[in-house]
PDB file of C-alpha atoms in Angstrom:
ATOM      1  CA  UNK A   1     129.516  90.161  76.250  1.00 71.00           C
ATOM      2  CA  UNK A   2     128.346  93.627  76.001  1.00 61.00           C
ATOM      3  CA  UNK A   3     124.819  94.448  77.087  1.00 59.00           C
ATOM      4  CA  UNK A   4     124.057  98.019  77.035  1.00 60.00           C
ATOM      5  CA  UNK A   5     121.674  99.630  79.730  1.00 58.00           C
ATOM      6  CA  UNK A   6     120.666  96.391  81.190  1.00 59.00           C
ATOM      7  CA  UNK A   7     118.546  96.313  84.339  1.00 64.00           C
ATOM      8  CA  UNK A   8     117.261  93.654  86.601  1.00 69.00           C
ATOM      9  CA  UNK A   9     116.989  93.422  90.406  1.00 78.00           C
ATOM     10  CA  UNK A  10     118.598  95.133  93.060  1.00 85.00           C
ATOM     11  CA  UNK A  11     122.263  96.243  92.972  1.00 85.00           C
ATOM     12  CA  UNK A  12     124.003  98.285  95.721  1.00 88.00           C
ATOM     13  CA  UNK A  13     124.974 101.591  94.903  1.00 89.00           C
ATOM     14  CA  UNK A  14     128.700 102.450  95.124  1.00 90.00           C
ATOM     15  CA  UNK A  15     129.622 104.316  98.263  1.00 93.00           C
ATOM     16  CA  UNK A  16     129.956 107.809  96.809  1.00 94.00           C
ATOM     17  CA  UNK A  17     126.765 107.976  95.373  1.00 92.00           C
ATOM     18  CA  UNK A  18     124.823 106.170  98.475  1.00 91.00           C
ATOM     19  CA  UNK A  19     126.363 108.917 100.587  1.00 94.00           C
ATOM     20  CA  UNK A  20     124.727 111.445  98.854  1.00 94.00           C
ATOM     21  CA  UNK A  21     121.261 110.417 100.016  1.00 89.00           C
ATOM     22  CA  UNK A  22     119.920 111.638  96.551  1.00 92.00           C
ATOM     23  CA  UNK A  23     119.160 108.392  94.792  1.00 93.00           C
ATOM     24  CA  UNK A  24     116.267 105.978  95.961  1.00 94.00           C
ATOM     25  CA  UNK A  25     117.614 102.483  95.217  1.00 93.00           C
ATOM     26  CA  UNK A  26     114.403  99.996  96.056  1.00 95.00           C
ATOM     27  CA  UNK A  27     115.762  96.616  97.446  1.00 95.00           C
ATOM     28  CA  UNK A  28     113.505  94.483  95.222  1.00 94.00           C
ATOM     29  CA  UNK A  29     114.197  90.811  95.041  1.00 93.00           C
ATOM     30  CA  UNK A  30     112.532  90.444  91.385  1.00 93.00           C
ATOM     31  CA  UNK A  31     113.665  91.606  87.932  1.00 92.00           C
ATOM     32  CA  UNK A  32     111.119  94.262  87.946  1.00 94.00           C
ATOM     33  CA  UNK A  33     113.569  97.206  88.705  1.00 92.00           C
ATOM     34  CA  UNK A  34     111.549  99.524  86.361  1.00 93.00           C
ATOM     35  CA  UNK A  35     108.396  99.067  88.390  1.00 95.00           C
ATOM     36  CA  UNK A  36     109.853  99.806  91.362  1.00 95.00           C
ATOM     37  CA  UNK A  37     111.647 103.047  90.029  1.00 94.00           C
ATOM     38  CA  UNK A  38     108.184 104.403  88.767  1.00 96.00           C
ATOM     39  CA  UNK A  39     106.610 103.663  91.809  1.00 96.00           C
ATOM     40  CA  UNK A  40     109.194 105.430  93.959  1.00 96.00           C
ATOM     41  CA  UNK A  41     109.123 108.348  91.771  1.00 94.00           C
ATOM     42  CA  UNK A  42     105.055 108.471  91.582  1.00 95.00           C
ATOM     43  CA  UNK A  43     104.484 107.582  95.114  1.00 95.00           C
ATOM     44  CA  UNK A  44     107.071 108.783  97.612  1.00 93.00           C
ATOM     45  CA  UNK A  45     107.312 107.204 100.763  1.00 89.00           C
ATOM     46  CA  UNK A  46     104.652 108.712 103.279  1.00 89.00           C
ATOM     47  CA  UNK A  47     106.642 109.046 106.478  1.00 92.00           C
ATOM     48  CA  UNK A  48     110.040 109.659 104.494  1.00 88.00           C
ATOM     49  CA  UNK A  49     111.599 106.862 106.244  1.00 93.00           C
ATOM     50  CA  UNK A  50     113.224 103.853 104.554  1.00 94.00           C
ATOM     51  CA  UNK A  51     112.142 104.666 100.865  1.00 95.00           C
ATOM     52  CA  UNK A  52     114.524 101.578  99.850  1.00 95.00           C
ATOM     53  CA  UNK A  53     111.922  99.067 101.320  1.00 96.00           C
ATOM     54  CA  UNK A  54     109.446  97.767  98.624  1.00 96.00           C
ATOM     55  CA  UNK A  55     106.722  97.837 101.280  1.00 95.00           C
ATOM     56  CA  UNK A  56     106.709 101.637 100.989  1.00 96.00           C
ATOM     57  CA  UNK A  57     105.023 101.335  97.784  1.00 96.00           C
ATOM     58  CA  UNK A  58     101.705 100.160  96.441  1.00 95.00           C
ATOM     59  CA  UNK A  59     101.660  97.123  94.645  1.00 92.00           C
ATOM     60  CA  UNK A  60      98.804  98.334  92.532  1.00 94.00           C
ATOM     61  CA  UNK A  61     100.044 101.261  91.118  1.00 95.00           C
ATOM     62  CA  UNK A  62      97.575 101.846  88.308  1.00 95.00           C
ATOM     63  CA  UNK A  63     100.211 101.395  85.446  1.00 96.00           C
ATOM     64  CA  UNK A  64      99.412  99.250  82.536  1.00 97.00           C
ATOM     65  CA  UNK A  65     102.390  96.884  82.177  1.00 97.00           C
ATOM     66  CA  UNK A  66     100.814  94.730  79.500  1.00 97.00           C
ATOM     67  CA  UNK A  67     103.277  93.450  76.942  1.00 97.00           C
ATOM     68  CA  UNK A  68     106.118  94.683  78.663  1.00 96.00           C
ATOM     69  CA  UNK A  69     108.889  92.425  79.552  1.00 95.00           C
ATOM     70  CA  UNK A  70     111.026  92.372  82.710  1.00 93.00           C
ATOM     71  CA  UNK A  71     113.928  93.341  82.958  1.00 90.00           C
ATOM     72  CA  UNK A  72     112.666  95.927  80.650  1.00 91.00           C
ATOM     73  CA  UNK A  73     114.697  96.484  77.350  1.00 90.00           C
ATOM     74  CA  UNK A  74     115.213 100.141  76.773  1.00 88.00           C
ATOM     75  CA  UNK A  75     112.959  99.787  73.375  1.00 91.00           C
ATOM     76  CA  UNK A  76     109.737  99.044  75.232  1.00 94.00           C
ATOM     77  CA  UNK A  77     109.851 102.268  77.293  1.00 93.00           C
ATOM     78  CA  UNK A  78     108.358 103.853  74.197  1.00 94.00           C
ATOM     79  CA  UNK A  79     105.468 101.201  74.428  1.00 96.00           C
ATOM     80  CA  UNK A  80     104.988 101.717  78.074  1.00 96.00           C
ATOM     81  CA  UNK A  81     104.693 105.332  77.595  1.00 96.00           C
ATOM     82  CA  UNK A  82     102.267 104.903  74.855  1.00 96.00           C
ATOM     83  CA  UNK A  83     100.113 102.445  77.064  1.00 96.00           C
ATOM     84  CA  UNK A  84      99.957 105.025  79.941  1.00 96.00           C
ATOM     85  CA  UNK A  85      99.460 108.555  78.888  1.00 94.00           C
ATOM     86  CA  UNK A  86     100.029 110.000  82.581  1.00 90.00           C
ATOM     87  CA  UNK A  87     103.966 108.943  82.164  1.00 88.00           C
ATOM     88  CA  UNK A  88     104.618 111.664  79.639  1.00 75.00           C
TER      89      UNK A  88
END
C-alpha cells in the first residue's frame, strides 16, 4: 500500500548519505521524529559530538504540539507552524 511521505521512528540512513556527515539522524525510539528533527535544527549539540543521540537535545523545547499527531501527517505541519510563529 502506498503511503506518501510517512515518518515515524529512527531509520538508519543509506551508507551513501551517512558517509557525507551532512545529515543529523536522531536515533529516537518513539514515533516523534518531527520533534527530534526540530530539536536538532533549533538546538544544535553544544559540544558538536554525537548529534544523533536524543540526550543532546532538550525535552522541553518550547514548541506547542497540541493537536499534532505522531507520526505527523504532512497536512498537520501547517497547523504546527500556525501554533508556533517562531517556526516560520
